[in-house]
């Protein structure tokens, strides 16, 4: 075996020859299914839809082609018609072909019988065979008796038009005869030179005065229908007449019905294919477009080397909007668009968060570096102590900042994994406010008792964190002996908790910014760096994960003066 020196692979010819027949068939199918660029020529979903619809139709048509009951009725109808003819011919023979023998007994005359049989059969396509009472054949409409010789008459099928339609019909008939099961259960008919009554059970019964019919199967597969009736003269059975006719009429009738069924099948199949293609187009094509769009989002995300600009690139990949369709495709499109939008927002939030983290960490690091460099040059012990205090503050600030960043980064994953349970909001708020009382902060009060039945679905620990953050924030802005009041108001489907302080309030243009990450608007008396600016941002993240809202307003008196700030948390009630 020789390897390709450039790639180290087997040559294409050798690899192709080494494939098994099954592998070659799969490879050929793959080449037929795919374009040179790897895209599919035909949707597999469209092929499945077409196969399922066509299979059901094929099974129905296949069952219609087996016309067993219809064939039985046709045979019965032919036999009844043949029986009527046989009785007419029998009555005629019983009156016109009977002579008296030397003992004055009524017997069938061979000469008269042969002549009458030849005359009677001229108006019919049936074959008549007359048997004497001893079982010997008296006359046969297919045999001309002459001196010392017998000439058998064989019917020749009528020559029909040889047009393309007739040839096509004959081809279809031959094809159907080849694929449909052969007939079983009929005795085999054998044409012999010297025929006797004993060869035909129906004739034996006819010689006993009974009328019987028999269906035979010929060597060419066609049916032979026979009816045997007694030939009587004044109630005396003189012989038996067997009238037979080929079952070609039955076969032709069934073949014509089958051809009509196939014609209808072809028409319905054509309509089925069109409808299947339309259905496949309305299902497979939108799914394909959605898959390509999602794949484009995935590839675009993989092409982005860093987080910077990723959200902008992803937002340029538009998911097709099929939401106007009132079906599952529309729901899938809406879900994928919402998912992509959430992904864009999440990546954008990660980008902004990463940039904010880098900026916030850089500030204490710069201060720390400056203090360390200065401490190495300063000889005054008092100045060194001041620098060491700055270094400790910066280290504490970094530690606090990293802890809050870690909490914020884990919050999304925790909120998505944690299971929400039913929470009694009254008990939760009572526990939170009571906790501040045990710390000696008696200014935190739940203004009025919380009504019973305020049940919400959520994560108790995280909601406790939200209200604790709001109360801590209110205490930091309130004067030393100020009050922080907590109010609860129930609406029809939600409950609103309000935390009110007696601080200086907030600038009107900053009421929305205070929920941004790392934004701080602290009192001047507070030591710099005590807060990381993530508390309200984390509170907002938790509330929104509970399908709630959080916002802030200034609390004003009747004169329009600001007497504090108030934070609102609106949460849906359980079952609301």
Coordinates of C-alpha atoms in Angstrom, one line a residue:
X1 CA 0.0 0.0 0.0
X2 CA 1.3 3.4 -1.0
X3 CA 0.5 6.5 1.1
X4 CA 0.1 10.0 -0.2
X5 CA 3.3 11.8 0.7
X6 CA 1.5 15.1 1.1
X7 CA -1.3 14.0 3.3
X8 CA -0.3 10.5 4.5
X9 CA -3.6 9.2 3.4
X10 CA -4.5 6.3 1.0
X11 CA -5.0 7.3 -2.6
X12 CA -8.6 7.9 -3.6
X13 CA -8.7 5.0 -6.0
X14 CA -7.4 2.5 -3.4
X15 CA -9.7 3.9 -0.7
X16 CA -12.7 3.6 -3.0
X17 CA -11.7 0.0 -4.0
X18 CA -11.3 -0.9 -0.3
X19 CA -14.9 0.0 0.5
X20 CA -17.5 -2.7 1.0
X21 CA -20.6 -2.7 -1.3
X22 CA -22.6 -1.3 1.6
X23 CA -20.1 1.5 2.2
X24 CA -20.1 2.3 -1.5
X25 CA -23.9 2.5 -1.5
X26 CA -23.9 4.8 1.5
X27 CA -21.1 6.9 -0.2
X28 CA -23.1 7.1 -3.4
X29 CA -26.3 8.1 -1.5
X30 CA -24.3 10.8 0.3
X31 CA -22.9 12.2 -2.9
X32 CA -26.4 12.3 -4.4
X33 CA -27.8 14.0 -1.3
X34 CA -25.2 16.7 -1.0
X35 CA -23.9 19.5 -3.1
X36 CA -20.2 20.0 -3.6
X37 CA -20.2 22.6 -0.8
X38 CA -21.7 20.0 1.6
X39 CA -25.3 21.4 1.5
X40 CA -28.2 19.0 1.0
X41 CA -29.8 18.6 -2.4
X42 CA -33.1 17.3 -1.0
X43 CA -34.4 17.8 2.5
X44 CA -34.6 14.4 4.4
X45 CA -37.7 15.7 6.2
X46 CA -39.3 16.3 2.8
X47 CA -38.4 12.8 1.7
X48 CA -39.9 11.4 4.9
X49 CA -43.1 13.3 4.4
X50 CA -43.3 12.2 0.8
X51 CA -42.6 8.6 1.8
X52 CA -45.2 8.5 4.5
X53 CA -47.9 10.0 2.4
X54 CA -47.1 7.8 -0.6
X55 CA -46.8 4.6 1.5
X56 CA -50.3 5.0 2.9
X57 CA -51.7 5.5 -0.6
X58 CA -49.7 2.6 -1.9
X59 CA -51.0 0.3 0.8
X60 CA -54.6 1.4 0.1
X61 CA -54.2 0.8 -3.7
X62 CA -52.4 -2.5 -3.1
X63 CA -55.3 -3.7 -1.0
X64 CA -57.7 -2.6 -3.8
X65 CA -55.8 -4.6 -6.4
X66 CA -56.7 -7.9 -4.6
X67 CA -60.3 -8.0 -5.8
X68 CA -61.2 -11.4 -4.4
X69 CA -64.8 -10.7 -3.5
X70 CA -65.4 -8.8 -6.7
X71 CA -64.0 -11.7 -8.7
X72 CA -66.2 -14.2 -6.8
X73 CA -69.3 -12.1 -7.7
X74 CA -68.3 -11.9 -11.3
X75 CA -67.7 -15.7 -11.5
X76 CA -71.1 -16.3 -9.9
X77 CA -72.8 -14.0 -12.3
X78 CA -71.1 -15.7 -15.3
X79 CA -72.1 -19.1 -14.0
X80 CA -75.7 -18.0 -13.5
X81 CA -75.8 -16.7 -17.1
X82 CA -74.2 -19.9 -18.3
X83 CA -76.7 -22.0 -16.4
X84 CA -79.6 -20.2 -18.1
X85 CA -78.1 -21.0 -21.5
X86 CA -77.5 -24.6 -20.4
X87 CA -81.1 -25.1 -19.4
X88 CA -82.4 -23.6 -22.7
X89 CA -80.0 -25.8 -24.7
X90 CA -80.9 -28.8 -22.6
X91 CA -84.6 -28.4 -23.1
X92 CA -84.1 -28.0 -26.8
X93 CA -82.0 -31.1 -27.0
X94 CA -84.6 -33.0 -24.9
X95 CA -87.3 -32.2 -27.5
X96 CA -85.5 -32.2 -30.8
X97 CA -82.6 -34.8 -30.5
X98 CA -84.5 -37.7 -29.0
X99 CA -85.5 -40.8 -31.1
X100 CA -86.9 -44.2 -30.2
X101 CA -84.6 -47.2 -30.3
X102 CA -85.5 -50.7 -31.4
X103 CA -86.9 -51.4 -28.0
X104 CA -89.2 -48.3 -28.2
X105 CA -87.1 -46.4 -25.6
X106 CA -86.3 -42.8 -25.9
X107 CA -82.6 -42.2 -26.6
X108 CA -80.4 -39.3 -27.9
X109 CA -79.6 -39.5 -31.6
X110 CA -75.9 -38.8 -32.2
X111 CA -76.6 -37.3 -35.6
X112 CA -79.4 -35.0 -34.5
X113 CA -77.6 -34.1 -31.3
X114 CA -74.4 -33.1 -33.2
X115 CA -76.4 -31.0 -35.7
X116 CA -78.5 -29.3 -32.9
X117 CA -75.4 -28.6 -30.8
X118 CA -73.6 -27.0 -33.8
X119 CA -76.7 -24.9 -34.5
X120 CA -77.5 -23.9 -30.9
X121 CA -73.9 -22.8 -30.2
X122 CA -73.8 -20.4 -33.1
X123 CA -75.5 -17.7 -31.1
X124 CA -73.2 -18.2 -28.1
X125 CA -69.5 -18.2 -27.4
X126 CA -69.9 -21.1 -25.1
X127 CA -68.7 -24.7 -25.7
X128 CA -71.3 -27.5 -25.5
X129 CA -70.5 -31.1 -24.8
X130 CA -73.3 -33.7 -24.7
X131 CA -72.8 -37.0 -22.9
X132 CA -75.0 -40.1 -23.2
X133 CA -76.5 -41.8 -20.2
X134 CA -73.6 -44.3 -20.2
X135 CA -71.0 -41.4 -19.9
X136 CA -69.7 -41.4 -23.5
X137 CA -69.6 -38.2 -25.4
X138 CA -72.3 -37.8 -28.0
X139 CA -71.5 -34.3 -29.4
X140 CA -68.9 -31.5 -29.0
X141 CA -69.5 -28.1 -30.5
X142 CA -65.7 -27.7 -30.9
X143 CA -65.4 -31.0 -33.0
X144 CA -66.5 -31.6 -36.5
X145 CA -67.1 -35.3 -37.1
X146 CA -66.3 -36.7 -40.5
X147 CA -65.7 -40.0 -42.1
X148 CA -62.9 -41.6 -40.1
X149 CA -61.6 -38.3 -38.8
X150 CA -62.3 -35.6 -36.2
X151 CA -61.6 -32.0 -36.7
X152 CA -61.4 -29.8 -33.6
X153 CA -62.3 -26.1 -33.8
X154 CA -60.1 -23.8 -31.8
X155 CA -61.3 -20.2 -31.3
X156 CA -58.9 -17.4 -32.2
X157 CA -59.0 -14.2 -30.1
X158 CA -60.2 -11.2 -31.9
X159 CA -57.5 -8.9 -33.2
X160 CA -57.7 -5.6 -31.4
X161 CA -56.2 -2.3 -32.0
X162 CA -52.4 -2.2 -31.6
X163 CA -52.3 1.5 -30.6
X164 CA -49.9 2.7 -27.8
X165 CA -52.8 2.9 -25.3
X166 CA -53.8 -0.7 -26.0
X167 CA -50.2 -1.9 -25.8
X168 CA -49.8 0.0 -22.5
X169 CA -52.9 -1.6 -21.1
X170 CA -51.6 -5.0 -22.1
X171 CA -48.3 -4.3 -20.5
X172 CA -50.0 -3.2 -17.3
X173 CA -52.1 -6.4 -17.3
X174 CA -49.1 -8.5 -17.8
X175 CA -47.2 -6.7 -15.0
X176 CA -50.2 -7.1 -12.7
X177 CA -50.4 -10.8 -13.6
X178 CA -46.8 -11.2 -12.7
X179 CA -46.9 -9.4 -9.3
X180 CA -50.3 -10.6 -8.0
X181 CA -50.5 -14.0 -6.3
X182 CA -51.6 -16.9 -8.5
X183 CA -55.0 -18.5 -8.2
X184 CA -55.3 -21.5 -6.0
X185 CA -58.0 -23.9 -5.0
X186 CA -59.3 -24.7 -8.5
X187 CA -58.9 -28.1 -10.1
X188 CA -56.6 -28.3 -13.1
X189 CA -58.3 -28.7 -16.5
X190 CA -56.8 -31.1 -18.9
X191 CA -58.0 -31.3 -22.6
X192 CA -58.1 -34.9 -23.8
X193 CA -59.0 -36.5 -27.1
X194 CA -61.5 -39.1 -25.8
X195 CA -63.5 -37.3 -23.1
X196 CA -65.7 -39.2 -20.7
X197 CA -68.3 -38.1 -18.2
X198 CA -66.1 -39.5 -15.4
X199 CA -63.6 -36.7 -16.1
X200 CA -66.1 -34.1 -15.0
X201 CA -67.7 -34.4 -11.5
X202 CA -70.5 -32.0 -12.5
X203 CA -71.5 -34.2 -15.4
X204 CA -71.8 -37.3 -13.1
X205 CA -74.2 -35.3 -11.0
X206 CA -76.1 -34.1 -14.1
X207 CA -76.6 -37.7 -15.2
X208 CA -78.3 -38.3 -11.8
X209 CA -80.7 -35.4 -12.6
X210 CA -78.9 -32.6 -10.7
X211 CA -77.6 -29.3 -12.0
X212 CA -74.0 -28.6 -10.9
X213 CA -71.3 -26.1 -11.9
X214 CA -67.5 -26.3 -11.7
X215 CA -64.7 -23.8 -12.1
X216 CA -61.5 -25.1 -13.6
X217 CA -58.0 -23.6 -13.9
X218 CA -56.4 -23.9 -17.3
X219 CA -52.7 -24.3 -18.1
X220 CA -52.4 -20.6 -19.2
X221 CA -53.8 -19.4 -15.8
X222 CA -57.3 -18.5 -17.2
X223 CA -60.4 -19.8 -15.6
X224 CA -62.9 -22.2 -17.3
X225 CA -66.5 -22.0 -16.1
X226 CA -68.7 -25.0 -16.6
X227 CA -72.3 -25.9 -15.9
X228 CA -73.7 -29.4 -16.3
X229 CA -77.5 -30.0 -16.6
X230 CA -79.4 -33.1 -17.2
X231 CA -81.1 -33.7 -20.7
X232 CA -84.5 -35.0 -20.0
X233 CA -87.5 -36.2 -22.0
X234 CA -90.6 -36.5 -20.0
X235 CA -88.7 -36.4 -16.8
X236 CA -86.4 -39.2 -18.1
X237 CA -82.7 -38.4 -17.9
X238 CA -81.3 -39.3 -21.3
X239 CA -77.9 -37.6 -20.9
X240 CA -76.0 -34.6 -19.6
X241 CA -75.1 -31.3 -21.3
X242 CA -72.0 -29.5 -20.1
X243 CA -71.8 -25.9 -21.2
X244 CA -68.4 -24.2 -20.7
X245 CA -67.0 -20.8 -21.2
X246 CA -63.6 -19.2 -20.7
X247 CA -63.2 -16.9 -17.7
X248 CA -61.6 -14.3 -19.9
X249 CA -64.5 -11.9 -19.4
X250 CA -63.9 -12.2 -15.6
X251 CA -60.2 -11.6 -16.1
X252 CA -60.7 -8.7 -18.4
X253 CA -63.3 -7.1 -16.1
X254 CA -61.0 -7.4 -13.1
X255 CA -58.0 -6.2 -15.2
X256 CA -60.0 -3.2 -16.3
X257 CA -61.0 -2.4 -12.7
X258 CA -57.3 -2.7 -11.7
X259 CA -56.2 -0.4 -14.5
X260 CA -58.8 2.1 -13.5
X261 CA -57.6 1.8 -9.9
X262 CA -54.0 2.4 -11.1
X263 CA -55.1 5.4 -13.1
X264 CA -56.8 6.9 -10.1
X265 CA -53.7 6.0 -8.1
X266 CA -51.4 7.8 -10.5
X267 CA -53.6 10.9 -10.3
X268 CA -53.9 10.8 -6.6
X269 CA -50.2 10.1 -6.2
X270 CA -49.4 13.1 -8.3
X271 CA -51.6 15.3 -6.1
X272 CA -50.1 13.6 -3.0
X273 CA -46.6 14.5 -4.2
X274 CA -47.6 18.1 -4.9
X275 CA -49.2 18.4 -1.5
X276 CA -46.3 16.6 0.2
X277 CA -43.8 19.0 -1.4
X278 CA -46.0 21.9 -0.3
X279 CA -46.2 20.5 3.2
X280 CA -42.4 19.9 3.2
X281 CA -41.8 23.4 2.0
X282 CA -44.0 24.9 4.7
X283 CA -42.2 22.7 7.4
X284 CA -38.8 21.7 6.2
X285 CA -37.8 25.0 4.6
X286 CA -38.6 27.2 7.6
X287 CA -36.8 24.7 9.9
X288 CA -33.8 24.7 7.6
X289 CA -33.7 28.5 7.6
X290 CA -33.9 28.6 11.4
X291 CA -31.2 25.9 11.6
X292 CA -28.9 27.9 9.3
X293 CA -29.5 31.1 11.2
X294 CA -28.8 29.4 14.5
X295 CA -25.7 27.8 13.0
X296 CA -24.7 31.2 11.7
X297 CA -25.0 32.6 15.3
X298 CA -22.8 29.7 16.6
X299 CA -20.2 30.2 13.9
X300 CA -20.1 34.0 14.4
X301 CA -19.7 33.5 18.2
X302 CA -16.8 31.1 17.5
X303 CA -15.2 33.6 15.2
X304 CA -15.1 36.2 18.0
X305 CA -11.7 35.9 19.6
X306 CA -12.6 37.9 22.7
X307 CA -15.7 39.2 24.4
X308 CA -15.3 42.7 23.0
X309 CA -17.9 43.3 20.3
X310 CA -19.4 39.8 20.5
X311 CA -22.9 41.1 21.2
X312 CA -22.7 43.5 18.3
X313 CA -21.7 40.7 15.9
X314 CA -24.3 38.3 17.2
X315 CA -27.1 40.9 16.9
X316 CA -26.3 41.2 13.2
X317 CA -27.4 37.6 12.7
X318 CA -31.2 37.9 12.4
X319 CA -33.3 34.8 13.2
X320 CA -36.2 34.5 10.6
X321 CA -39.4 35.7 12.0
X322 CA -42.2 33.1 11.5
X323 CA -44.2 34.2 14.5
X324 CA -47.1 35.1 12.3
X325 CA -47.7 31.5 11.6
X326 CA -50.2 30.0 14.1
X327 CA -48.4 26.7 14.5
X328 CA -45.3 25.1 16.1
X329 CA -42.9 26.6 13.5
X330 CA -44.0 30.0 14.5
X331 CA -43.6 29.1 18.2
X332 CA -40.1 27.7 17.5
X333 CA -39.2 30.9 15.6
X334 CA -40.4 33.1 18.4
X335 CA -38.5 31.0 21.0
X336 CA -35.3 31.0 19.0
X337 CA -35.5 34.8 18.5
X338 CA -36.1 35.3 22.2
X339 CA -33.3 32.9 23.0
X340 CA -30.9 34.7 20.6
X341 CA -32.0 38.1 22.0
X342 CA -31.4 36.8 25.6
X343 CA -28.0 35.5 24.4
X344 CA -27.1 38.9 22.9
X345 CA -28.2 40.6 26.1
X346 CA -26.3 38.1 28.3
X347 CA -23.1 38.5 26.2
X348 CA -23.5 42.3 26.2
X349 CA -23.9 42.2 30.0
X350 CA -20.8 40.0 30.3
X351 CA -18.9 42.5 28.1
X352 CA -20.0 45.4 30.2
X353 CA -19.4 43.5 33.4
X354 CA -15.9 42.6 32.4
X355 CA -15.1 46.2 31.4
X356 CA -16.5 47.5 34.7
X357 CA -14.6 44.9 36.7
X358 CA -11.4 45.8 35.0
X359 CA -12.0 49.5 35.7
X360 CA -13.0 49.1 39.3
X361 CA -10.1 46.8 40.1
X362 CA -7.7 49.1 38.4
X363 CA -8.5 52.0 40.7
X364 CA -7.4 50.4 44.0
X365 CA -4.5 48.7 42.3
X366 CA -3.2 52.0 41.0
X367 CA -3.6 53.5 44.5
X368 CA -1.9 50.5 46.0
X369 CA 1.0 50.6 43.6
X370 CA 1.5 54.3 44.2
X371 CA 1.4 53.8 48.0
X372 CA 3.9 50.9 47.8
X373 CA 6.3 52.8 45.6
X374 CA 6.1 55.9 47.9
X375 CA 6.5 53.8 51.0
X376 CA 9.9 52.6 49.7
X377 CA 11.2 56.2 49.4
X378 CA 9.7 57.7 52.5
X379 CA 11.9 57.6 55.7
X380 CA 9.6 59.3 58.1
X381 CA 7.9 56.7 60.3
X382 CA 4.7 58.7 60.6
X383 CA 4.4 59.0 56.9
X384 CA 5.1 55.3 56.5
X385 CA 2.3 54.5 58.9
X386 CA -0.1 56.7 56.9
X387 CA 1.0 54.9 53.7
X388 CA 0.5 51.5 55.3
X389 CA -3.0 52.5 56.4
X390 CA -3.7 53.4 52.7
X391 CA -2.3 50.1 51.6
X392 CA -4.5 48.2 54.1
X393 CA -7.6 50.2 53.0
X394 CA -6.9 49.4 49.3
X395 CA -6.4 45.7 50.1
X396 CA -9.7 45.6 52.1
X397 CA -11.3 47.4 49.2
X398 CA -10.0 44.9 46.7
X399 CA -11.0 42.0 48.9
X400 CA -14.6 43.4 49.3
X401 CA -14.7 44.1 45.6
X402 CA -13.6 40.7 44.5
X403 CA -16.1 39.1 47.0
X404 CA -19.0 41.1 45.6
X405 CA -17.9 40.4 42.0
X406 CA -17.7 36.7 42.8
X407 CA -21.2 36.8 44.3
X408 CA -22.6 38.7 41.3
X409 CA -21.0 36.3 38.7
X410 CA -22.4 33.2 40.5
X411 CA -25.8 34.8 40.9
X412 CA -27.1 34.0 37.4
X413 CA -26.2 30.4 37.5
X414 CA -27.6 30.0 41.0
X415 CA -30.9 31.7 40.1
X416 CA -31.3 29.4 37.1
X417 CA -30.6 26.2 39.1
X418 CA -32.4 26.9 42.3
X419 CA -36.0 25.7 42.7
X420 CA -38.5 28.3 43.7
X421 CA -40.9 27.5 46.5
X422 CA -43.9 29.1 48.1
X423 CA -42.9 31.8 50.6
X424 CA -45.0 33.7 53.2
X425 CA -43.9 37.3 52.5
X426 CA -45.3 38.5 55.9
X427 CA -43.1 36.0 57.8
X428 CA -40.1 36.8 55.7
X429 CA -40.3 40.6 56.3
X430 CA -41.1 40.1 60.0
X431 CA -37.9 38.0 60.4
X432 CA -35.8 40.5 58.4
X433 CA -36.9 43.6 60.5
X434 CA -36.7 41.6 63.7
X435 CA -33.1 40.8 62.9
X436 CA -32.2 44.5 62.9
X437 CA -33.9 44.9 66.2
X438 CA -31.6 42.3 67.7
X439 CA -28.6 44.3 66.4
X440 CA -29.7 47.3 68.3
X441 CA -31.1 49.1 65.2
X442 CA -34.6 49.8 66.5
X443 CA -35.3 52.3 63.7
X444 CA -36.2 49.6 61.3
X445 CA -39.9 49.0 61.5
X446 CA -42.6 47.1 59.7
X447 CA -45.3 49.8 59.7
X448 CA -48.4 47.7 59.7
X449 CA -49.1 44.0 60.1
X450 CA -48.8 42.1 56.8
X451 CA -52.1 40.7 55.6
X452 CA -52.4 36.9 55.7
X453 CA -52.2 35.0 52.4
X454 CA -49.4 37.0 50.8
X455 CA -47.6 34.0 49.3
X456 CA -45.1 34.4 46.5
X457 CA -43.0 31.9 44.6
X458 CA -39.3 32.4 45.0
X459 CA -35.9 31.7 46.6
X460 CA -36.2 32.7 50.2
X461 CA -32.5 33.3 50.8
X462 CA -32.1 35.6 47.8
X463 CA -35.3 37.6 48.6
X464 CA -34.0 38.1 52.1
X465 CA -30.8 39.4 50.6
X466 CA -32.8 41.9 48.5
X467 CA -34.6 43.4 51.5
X468 CA -31.5 43.4 53.7
X469 CA -29.6 45.3 51.0
X470 CA -32.4 47.9 50.7
X471 CA -32.6 48.3 54.4
X472 CA -28.8 48.5 54.8
X473 CA -28.7 51.1 52.0
X474 CA -31.5 53.1 53.7
X475 CA -29.7 53.0 57.1
X476 CA -26.5 54.3 55.5
X477 CA -28.3 57.4 54.2
X478 CA -30.5 58.0 57.2
X479 CA -29.4 60.2 60.2
X480 CA -28.2 58.5 63.3
X481 CA -31.6 58.5 65.0
X482 CA -33.6 58.3 61.7
X483 CA -36.3 55.7 60.9
X484 CA -36.5 53.2 58.1
X485 CA -40.1 52.1 57.5
X486 CA -41.2 49.1 55.6
X487 CA -44.7 49.2 54.0
X488 CA -46.6 46.3 52.3
X489 CA -49.4 46.9 49.8
X490 CA -51.3 44.2 48.1
X491 CA -52.8 44.5 44.6
X492 CA -54.9 42.1 42.6
X493 CA -52.1 39.9 41.4
X494 CA -49.0 41.3 43.0
X495 CA -47.6 42.8 46.2
X496 CA -45.4 45.8 46.6
X497 CA -42.9 46.3 49.4
X498 CA -41.6 49.8 50.0
X499 CA -38.5 50.7 52.1
X500 CA -38.5 54.4 53.1
X501 CA -35.6 56.3 54.7
X502 CA -35.1 59.8 56.1
X503 CA -32.0 60.6 54.2
X504 CA -31.1 63.4 51.8
X505 CA -32.7 61.6 48.8
X506 CA -31.2 61.2 45.4
X507 CA -30.6 63.3 42.3
X508 CA -33.6 62.9 40.0
X509 CA -31.4 62.1 37.0
X510 CA -29.7 59.3 38.9
X511 CA -32.8 57.3 40.0
X512 CA -32.2 54.7 37.3
X513 CA -28.4 54.8 37.3
X514 CA -28.2 53.7 41.0
X515 CA -29.1 50.1 39.9
X516 CA -26.1 49.9 37.5
X517 CA -23.1 47.9 38.5
X518 CA -20.4 49.7 40.4
X519 CA -22.4 52.9 40.6
X520 CA -22.0 54.6 44.0
X521 CA -23.7 57.7 45.4
X522 CA -22.7 57.6 49.0
X523 CA -23.0 60.2 51.8
X524 CA -20.0 62.5 52.2
X525 CA -19.5 61.4 55.8
X526 CA -19.0 57.8 54.8
X527 CA -15.5 56.5 54.3
X528 CA -14.5 56.1 50.6
X529 CA -14.5 52.5 49.3
X530 CA -16.7 51.1 51.9
X531 CA -19.2 49.9 49.3
X532 CA -18.5 48.2 45.9
X533 CA -21.6 49.6 44.1
X534 CA -23.0 46.1 43.4
X535 CA -25.6 45.8 46.2
X536 CA -28.5 47.5 44.3
X537 CA -27.4 45.8 41.0
X538 CA -27.6 42.4 42.7
X539 CA -31.0 43.3 44.2
X540 CA -32.3 44.2 40.8
X541 CA -31.0 41.0 39.3
X542 CA -32.7 38.9 41.9
X543 CA -36.0 40.7 41.7
X544 CA -36.1 40.4 37.9
X545 CA -35.3 36.7 38.2
X546 CA -38.5 36.5 40.3
X547 CA -40.5 38.2 37.5
X548 CA -40.7 41.4 39.6
X549 CA -39.7 45.1 39.3
X550 CA -37.6 47.3 41.5
X551 CA -37.3 51.1 41.3
X552 CA -36.5 54.1 43.4
X553 CA -38.2 57.5 44.0
X554 CA -37.6 60.5 46.3
X555 CA -40.0 60.9 49.2
X556 CA -41.4 64.4 49.3
X557 CA -43.5 66.3 51.8
X558 CA -46.6 68.4 51.1
X559 CA -44.4 71.4 50.2
X560 CA -42.5 69.4 47.6
X561 CA -39.3 69.1 49.7
X562 CA -37.3 65.9 49.7
X563 CA -37.5 64.1 53.0
X564 CA -35.8 60.8 52.0
X565 CA -35.7 58.1 49.5
X566 CA -38.0 55.2 48.9
X567 CA -37.4 51.9 47.1
X568 CA -40.2 49.8 45.7
X569 CA -40.1 46.0 45.1
X570 CA -43.1 44.6 43.2
X571 CA -43.5 40.8 43.1
X572 CA -46.2 38.6 41.6
X573 CA -48.4 36.6 44.0
X574 CA -48.3 32.8 43.8
X575 CA -50.9 31.8 41.2
X576 CA -51.4 35.4 40.1

